[in-house]
Amino acid sequence: MKKFAAVFSVIFLALLGCFGFSTTASATSDSIDSFKAVYNIREDGVIEVNETLVWRFGSGSGRHGINRDFIVREAWDEQHDAVFKYENMQVTSPDASAEVSTEKFDTGEREEQLRYRIGSSDKLVLTPTATYNFSYELRGALRTADGDEQLYWDILTSSVPTIENLEVRVKAPQGVQKVQCFVGSVHSHTPCHISKIEDGEAIFNQSPNLSQDIFTVAAGFKQGAVKNAEPILVENKQLQEQRKLKRFAAASGVGAVAMSIASAFVARRYLRRRRDDRFQGAAPGNIPTDFQNAPIIKDDGKALIPVFFTPPNLPVAYAGVLEDGVFNSRETTATLVSLAVRGHLQIKAEVADGGMSIRKAYSPDPVLPYEQRMLDSLFANNSGDEVQLDDYGQLESEHSRLREEVTNGLLNEGLFKKLGGRKRFGINGSTLLLFSFISIGFSGISLLDLVSNKMTLFLAVVFTPAILAMIWVMHKTKRGTRTAVGTAFTDQVVGFRKYLATAEADQLRFEEGQDIFSQYLPWAIVFGEADRWTKVCRKLIEMGRIPNNTPYWYYGPNFYDMMYYSSWSRMASNVQKAASPEPVQSGSSGFGGGSGFSGGFSGGGGGGSSMSSW
């Protein structure tokens, strides 16, 4: 079995290499004398595009023509991809062949490009330059962000030769109202040479636009002037593929009875060992006095968890990971807010965009070692005592360190036996056998377009049950295995979450003068209930049960506005951005539904096209 799996892996990797994509790059001497484009936005949201470019091949180039590669699909958010439709493409050239062929290909897990190859393999371009005229209709390029209806578009990606004179004009019903333009590498805020409005028409110019520079424009128009200023959003491509795989697996299960039995046997055996521990005879959430000697059973998942009216005696980040086994930006945000509520930070949040700033504060309230290290790191490289969290990577190192220290703490303090994201499977005979079968099955499905349909279907039918078993096992074990103490604390966490998620203002129990909003806010954030909790406490203010005072840990604009507009979940999104590395782009944006006028940058718009000769 080991030899067979090894041989198969070698063959599989070799086939992948054989079928890798290759793209034709421009000759190093290529350049573009001029590129002029007019984007005419119609009332129905369709954009009529006309482009004229003069390509300089040089003498005796031996080239046949050019490639235009348009991004037609890219990531928008976690659930959706944006789709851009290029229709009625017309190409003419007075100097070279304008024969057109098309090819669609993937350039990323969620990105697709459509190539228009201009020219004929039987004809060479005989002149030093050739002019090409493109006209087409573009759908899905508009968006509405931060109240602005706009075209926020990557005209050109970084895979374009130097353009000596680049000019783009944008027309819109009732005229363009405001403009912005960026040039440079991904995330550059450098403005282009010319960005102006003349007679309601946007004019952008960059001379020259250097090779490797992305050119991004934003043109805002009057609200309501265009009937459909929204992108075309479809389901995340990865989710689509997962759903297709599940449908196919369901239809193919009949021919895989033997594999189903084997997979079920191995998975059941494995999951039985990975069930949480629970104290025998103890009520949910209770820890026996002599817990080290208390009898322990495997949790069958049938315990009825009561509502808990106070949070557990745990760090809020511990509680978040105990519940689902995952450490993400919610835990980091909740930790920051917890430090603020305890007097070690002050927070300023912006109502408009959910932005966040923090500044030092001092309190005798004790902090945990990992919290102190986080505080020290936050202000280590700043001349002042305030840090604005508004860009990628600002909290990346703190977030990573916090995740490591919290997960290690949960293990070291005996709340988890094993934690998700670490080693999940022991190496034994049955597991190795299942892995071997699954590896072969996945390989067969990956080669769907590379081998005969009969072989692919055979592999898919036989090994689909093993794949599903693996997915099921991974889902069931993704949060790790809790100890009996960890399960008891988890019961308290779940019970308190029920309280915050269901209690109404007139049902809340607290002592007079207690700042219940501040005390429970970190917990609401880690549970994803921040906006609901804010609304409940706003009702308490209206009822006169809590005062409308700005808490000591807040120093931003009117605090009641924060309560009214429920900006805490947007603040959590801002922390998620600061905790994430800057996205690595390959010429396209994939930055989703941002605005070109508030935080815009090169590569931040939708779509984009690259050009090369062949």
Coordinates of C-alpha atoms in Angstrom, one line a residue, residues 218-558:
A218 CA -12.9 56.1 -9.5
A219 CA -15.7 58.2 -11.0
G220 CA -18.7 59.0 -8.8
F221 CA -22.0 60.0 -10.3
K222 CA -25.3 61.3 -9.0
Q223 CA -27.3 58.9 -6.9
G224 CA -30.2 57.5 -8.9
A225 CA -28.8 58.6 -12.3
V226 CA -28.1 54.9 -13.1
K227 CA -30.8 52.3 -12.5
N228 CA -28.4 49.5 -11.6
A229 CA -25.2 50.6 -10.0
E230 CA -24.5 47.3 -8.3
P231 CA -22.1 44.5 -9.0
I232 CA -23.0 41.1 -10.3
L233 CA -22.4 38.8 -7.3
V234 CA -22.4 35.0 -7.4
E235 CA -21.5 32.4 -4.9
N236 CA -17.9 32.1 -3.8
K237 CA -16.3 29.8 -6.4
Q238 CA -14.7 27.6 -3.7
L239 CA -18.1 27.1 -2.1
Q240 CA -19.6 26.3 -5.5
E241 CA -17.0 23.6 -6.0
Q242 CA -17.6 22.2 -2.6
R243 CA -21.3 22.0 -3.2
K244 CA -20.8 20.3 -6.6
L245 CA -18.6 17.8 -5.0
K246 CA -21.2 17.0 -2.4
R247 CA -23.9 16.6 -5.0
F248 CA -21.7 14.4 -7.1
A249 CA -20.7 12.3 -4.1
A250 CA -24.4 11.8 -3.2
A251 CA -25.2 10.6 -6.7
S252 CA -22.2 8.3 -6.8
G253 CA -22.6 6.5 -3.4
V254 CA -24.4 3.5 -4.8
G255 CA -21.2 2.0 -6.2
A256 CA -19.1 2.4 -3.1
V257 CA -20.7 0.3 -0.4
A258 CA -17.4 -1.4 0.6
M259 CA -15.6 1.9 0.9
S260 CA -18.5 3.3 2.8
I261 CA -18.3 0.5 5.4
A262 CA -14.6 0.9 5.7
S263 CA -14.7 4.7 6.0
A264 CA -17.6 4.5 8.6
F265 CA -15.7 2.0 10.7
V266 CA -12.5 4.0 10.7
A267 CA -14.2 7.4 11.3
R268 CA -16.5 6.1 14.0
R269 CA -13.5 4.5 15.8
Y270 CA -11.6 7.7 15.5
L271 CA -14.4 10.0 16.6
R272 CA -15.2 7.8 19.6
R273 CA -11.7 8.6 20.9
R274 CA -12.0 12.3 20.2
R275 CA -15.3 13.0 22.1
D276 CA -15.1 15.6 25.0
D277 CA -14.8 14.4 28.6
R278 CA -17.5 15.3 31.1
F279 CA -17.8 14.9 34.8
Q280 CA -20.1 12.1 35.6
G281 CA -23.2 13.1 37.7
A282 CA -22.3 16.8 37.7
A283 CA -24.8 19.4 36.5
P284 CA -23.7 21.2 33.3
G285 CA -21.2 24.0 34.1
N286 CA -20.4 22.6 37.6
I287 CA -16.9 21.5 38.5
P288 CA -16.6 19.0 41.5
T289 CA -14.6 20.2 44.5
D290 CA -12.2 17.2 44.1
F291 CA -12.3 17.4 40.3
Q292 CA -9.0 15.6 39.9
N293 CA -10.5 12.4 41.3
A294 CA -14.0 12.8 40.1
P295 CA -15.3 10.1 37.7
I296 CA -15.3 11.1 34.0
I297 CA -17.4 9.9 31.1
K298 CA -17.4 10.8 27.4
D299 CA -19.8 13.6 26.5
D300 CA -22.7 12.3 24.3
G301 CA -23.8 15.9 23.4
K302 CA -27.2 15.5 25.1
A303 CA -26.7 17.6 28.2
L304 CA -29.2 20.5 28.5
I305 CA -27.2 23.7 29.1
P306 CA -29.0 26.2 31.3
V307 CA -28.8 29.9 30.9
F308 CA -26.0 31.5 32.9
F309 CA -26.6 35.1 34.0
T310 CA -22.9 36.0 34.6
P311 CA -19.8 35.4 32.5
P312 CA -17.5 32.5 33.4
N313 CA -14.3 33.2 35.4
L314 CA -12.2 33.1 32.3
P315 CA -10.3 35.5 30.0
V316 CA -12.7 36.4 27.2
A317 CA -10.4 35.0 24.5
Y318 CA -10.3 31.7 26.3
A319 CA -14.1 31.6 26.2
G320 CA -14.2 32.3 22.5
V321 CA -11.9 29.4 21.7
L322 CA -13.5 27.1 24.2
E323 CA -16.8 27.4 22.4
D324 CA -15.7 26.7 18.8
G325 CA -12.0 25.8 18.9
V326 CA -11.2 28.7 16.6
F327 CA -9.1 31.9 17.3
N328 CA -9.9 34.8 15.0
S329 CA -10.2 38.5 15.0
R330 CA -13.2 38.4 17.4
E331 CA -11.0 37.1 20.1
T332 CA -8.4 39.9 19.4
T333 CA -11.1 42.6 19.3
A334 CA -12.7 41.3 22.5
T335 CA -9.3 41.3 24.3
L336 CA -8.6 44.9 23.3
V337 CA -12.0 46.0 24.5
S338 CA -11.6 43.9 27.7
L339 CA -8.3 45.7 28.4
A340 CA -10.1 49.1 27.8
V341 CA -12.9 48.2 30.1
R342 CA -10.4 47.3 32.8
G343 CA -8.7 50.7 32.4
H344 CA -5.5 49.8 30.4
L345 CA -6.6 51.3 27.1
Q346 CA -9.0 54.0 25.8
I347 CA -10.8 53.5 22.5
K348 CA -12.1 55.9 19.9
A349 CA -14.4 54.5 17.3
E350 CA -15.7 56.3 14.2
V351 CA -19.4 56.0 13.5
A352 CA -19.0 56.6 9.7
D353 CA -16.6 53.8 8.8
G354 CA -16.1 51.7 12.0
G355 CA -12.5 52.9 12.2
M356 CA -10.7 52.5 15.5
S357 CA -7.9 54.2 17.5
I358 CA -6.5 53.3 20.8
R359 CA -4.4 55.1 23.3
K360 CA -2.6 54.3 26.5
A361 CA -4.3 54.4 29.9
Y362 CA -3.1 53.2 33.3
S363 CA -4.9 51.1 35.8
P364 CA -4.0 49.1 38.9
D365 CA -6.3 46.3 37.7
P366 CA -4.1 43.2 37.0
V367 CA -3.4 41.9 33.5
L368 CA -2.4 38.5 32.3
P369 CA 1.1 38.0 31.0
Y370 CA 0.0 37.7 27.4
E371 CA -2.1 40.8 27.8
Q372 CA 0.9 42.8 29.1
R373 CA 3.0 41.6 26.2
M374 CA 0.2 42.8 23.8
L375 CA 0.1 46.2 25.4
D376 CA 3.9 46.6 25.3
S377 CA 3.9 45.6 21.6
L378 CA 1.1 47.9 20.6
F379 CA 2.9 51.0 21.6
A380 CA 6.5 49.9 21.2
N381 CA 7.1 51.6 17.9
N382 CA 5.0 54.7 18.3
S383 CA 6.4 58.1 19.4
G384 CA 3.0 59.0 20.9
D385 CA 0.5 57.1 23.0
E386 CA -2.1 56.7 20.3
V387 CA -2.3 54.1 17.6
Q388 CA -4.8 54.3 14.7
L389 CA -5.9 50.8 13.4
D390 CA -6.8 51.4 9.8
D391 CA -4.5 49.4 7.6
Y392 CA -3.5 45.8 6.8
G393 CA -0.8 44.2 9.0
Q394 CA -0.8 46.7 11.9
L395 CA -1.9 44.0 14.4
E396 CA -0.7 41.0 12.5
S397 CA 2.2 40.2 14.8
E398 CA 0.1 40.9 18.0
H399 CA -2.8 38.8 16.6
S400 CA -0.5 35.9 15.8
R401 CA 1.2 36.0 19.2
L402 CA -2.1 36.3 21.0
R403 CA -3.5 33.3 19.2
E404 CA -0.4 31.2 20.1
E405 CA -0.4 32.2 23.7
V406 CA -4.1 31.7 24.2
T407 CA -4.1 28.3 22.5
N408 CA -1.1 27.3 24.5
G409 CA -2.7 28.5 27.7
L410 CA -5.8 26.5 27.0
L411 CA -3.7 23.4 26.7
N412 CA -1.4 24.1 29.5
E413 CA -4.2 24.9 31.9
G414 CA -5.9 21.6 31.2
L415 CA -9.0 22.9 29.3
F416 CA -8.2 21.1 26.1
K417 CA -6.6 17.7 25.4
K418 CA -6.0 18.6 21.8
L419 CA -6.9 21.8 20.0
G420 CA -8.0 22.3 16.4
G421 CA -5.3 23.5 14.0
R422 CA -2.7 21.2 15.6
K423 CA -2.0 17.5 15.0
R424 CA -5.4 15.9 14.6
F425 CA -4.7 12.3 13.6
G426 CA -2.6 9.7 15.2
I427 CA -0.6 7.5 12.8
N428 CA -1.9 4.1 13.1
G429 CA -2.8 1.4 10.6
S430 CA -6.5 2.2 10.1
T431 CA -5.8 5.9 9.8
L432 CA -2.9 5.4 7.3
L433 CA -5.2 3.1 5.2
L434 CA -7.9 5.7 5.2
F435 CA -5.5 8.5 4.2
S436 CA -4.1 6.4 1.4
F437 CA -7.6 5.7 0.0
I438 CA -8.6 9.4 0.3
S439 CA -5.4 10.7 -1.3
I440 CA -6.0 8.5 -4.3
G441 CA -9.6 9.6 -4.5
F442 CA -8.8 13.3 -4.3
S443 CA -6.2 12.8 -7.0
G444 CA -8.7 11.2 -9.3
I445 CA -11.1 14.1 -8.8
S446 CA -8.4 16.7 -9.3
L447 CA -7.6 15.1 -12.7
L448 CA -11.2 15.6 -13.8
D449 CA -10.2 17.3 -17.0
L450 CA -6.9 15.6 -17.5
V451 CA -7.7 11.9 -17.8
S452 CA -10.5 9.9 -19.4
N453 CA -14.0 10.4 -18.0
K454 CA -14.4 6.7 -17.3
M455 CA -11.3 6.6 -15.1
T456 CA -12.3 9.8 -13.3
L457 CA -15.8 8.6 -12.7
F458 CA -14.5 5.3 -11.4
L459 CA -12.2 7.0 -8.9
A460 CA -14.9 9.5 -7.9
V461 CA -17.5 6.8 -7.3
V462 CA -15.2 4.5 -5.4
F463 CA -13.5 7.0 -3.2
T464 CA -16.3 9.6 -2.6
P465 CA -17.5 7.9 0.6
A466 CA -13.9 8.1 2.0
I467 CA -13.7 11.8 1.1
L468 CA -17.0 12.5 2.7
A469 CA -15.9 10.6 5.8
M470 CA -12.8 12.6 6.0
I471 CA -14.7 15.9 5.6
W472 CA -17.1 14.8 8.3
V473 CA -14.3 13.8 10.7
M474 CA -12.5 17.1 10.1
H475 CA -15.7 19.0 10.8
K476 CA -16.4 17.0 13.9
T477 CA -12.9 17.5 15.3
K478 CA -12.0 21.0 14.1
R479 CA -12.4 22.5 17.6
G480 CA -10.3 19.9 19.3
T481 CA -11.1 17.7 22.4
R482 CA -12.0 19.3 25.7
T483 CA -11.1 18.0 29.1
A484 CA -13.9 17.6 31.7
V485 CA -12.9 20.9 33.2
G486 CA -12.9 22.5 29.7
T487 CA -16.4 21.1 29.1
A488 CA -17.7 22.5 32.3
F489 CA -16.4 26.0 31.5
T490 CA -17.7 25.6 27.9
D491 CA -21.2 24.9 29.4
Q492 CA -20.9 28.2 31.3
V493 CA -19.8 30.0 28.1
V494 CA -22.7 28.6 26.1
G495 CA -25.1 29.4 28.9
F496 CA -24.0 33.0 29.1
R497 CA -24.1 33.4 25.4
K498 CA -27.8 32.3 25.5
Y499 CA -28.4 35.1 28.0
L500 CA -26.8 37.8 25.8
A501 CA -28.4 36.5 22.7
T502 CA -32.0 36.3 24.0
A503 CA -32.5 38.6 27.0
E504 CA -34.4 41.8 26.4
A505 CA -33.9 45.0 28.3
D506 CA -36.6 44.5 30.8
Q507 CA -35.2 41.0 31.6
L508 CA -31.6 41.9 32.4
R509 CA -30.5 41.5 36.0
F510 CA -27.9 43.9 37.4
E511 CA -27.2 46.0 40.4
E512 CA -28.0 49.7 40.5
G513 CA -24.9 51.7 39.3
Q514 CA -23.4 48.7 37.6
D515 CA -21.9 49.5 34.2
I516 CA -23.4 46.4 32.6
F517 CA -22.9 47.6 29.0
S518 CA -19.1 47.9 29.5
Q519 CA -18.7 44.8 31.5
Y520 CA -20.5 42.5 29.0
L521 CA -19.4 44.2 25.8
P522 CA -16.2 42.1 25.3
W523 CA -18.3 39.0 25.7
A524 CA -20.9 40.3 23.2
I525 CA -18.1 40.9 20.7
V526 CA -16.5 37.4 21.1
F527 CA -20.0 35.9 20.7
G528 CA -20.8 38.0 17.6
E529 CA -23.7 39.7 19.5
A530 CA -22.2 43.2 19.8
D531 CA -24.8 45.0 17.7
R532 CA -27.7 43.3 19.5
W533 CA -26.1 44.0 22.9
T534 CA -25.7 47.7 21.9
K535 CA -29.4 47.9 21.0
V536 CA -30.5 46.3 24.2
C537 CA -28.4 48.7 26.3
R538 CA -29.7 51.6 24.2
K539 CA -33.1 50.5 25.3
L540 CA -31.9 50.5 28.9
I541 CA -30.8 54.1 28.5
E542 CA -34.2 55.1 27.1
M543 CA -35.9 53.3 30.1
G544 CA -33.6 55.2 32.5
R545 CA -32.1 52.0 34.0
I546 CA -28.6 53.0 33.0
P547 CA -27.2 56.6 32.6
N548 CA -26.4 58.1 29.2
N549 CA -22.7 58.7 30.2
T550 CA -19.6 58.3 28.2
P551 CA -17.6 55.5 29.8
Y552 CA -14.2 56.1 31.1
W553 CA -12.6 53.9 28.5
Y554 CA -14.0 55.8 25.5
Y555 CA -12.6 59.1 24.1
G556 CA -14.2 59.4 20.7
P557 CA -17.2 61.4 19.3
N558 CA -20.5 61.4 21.0

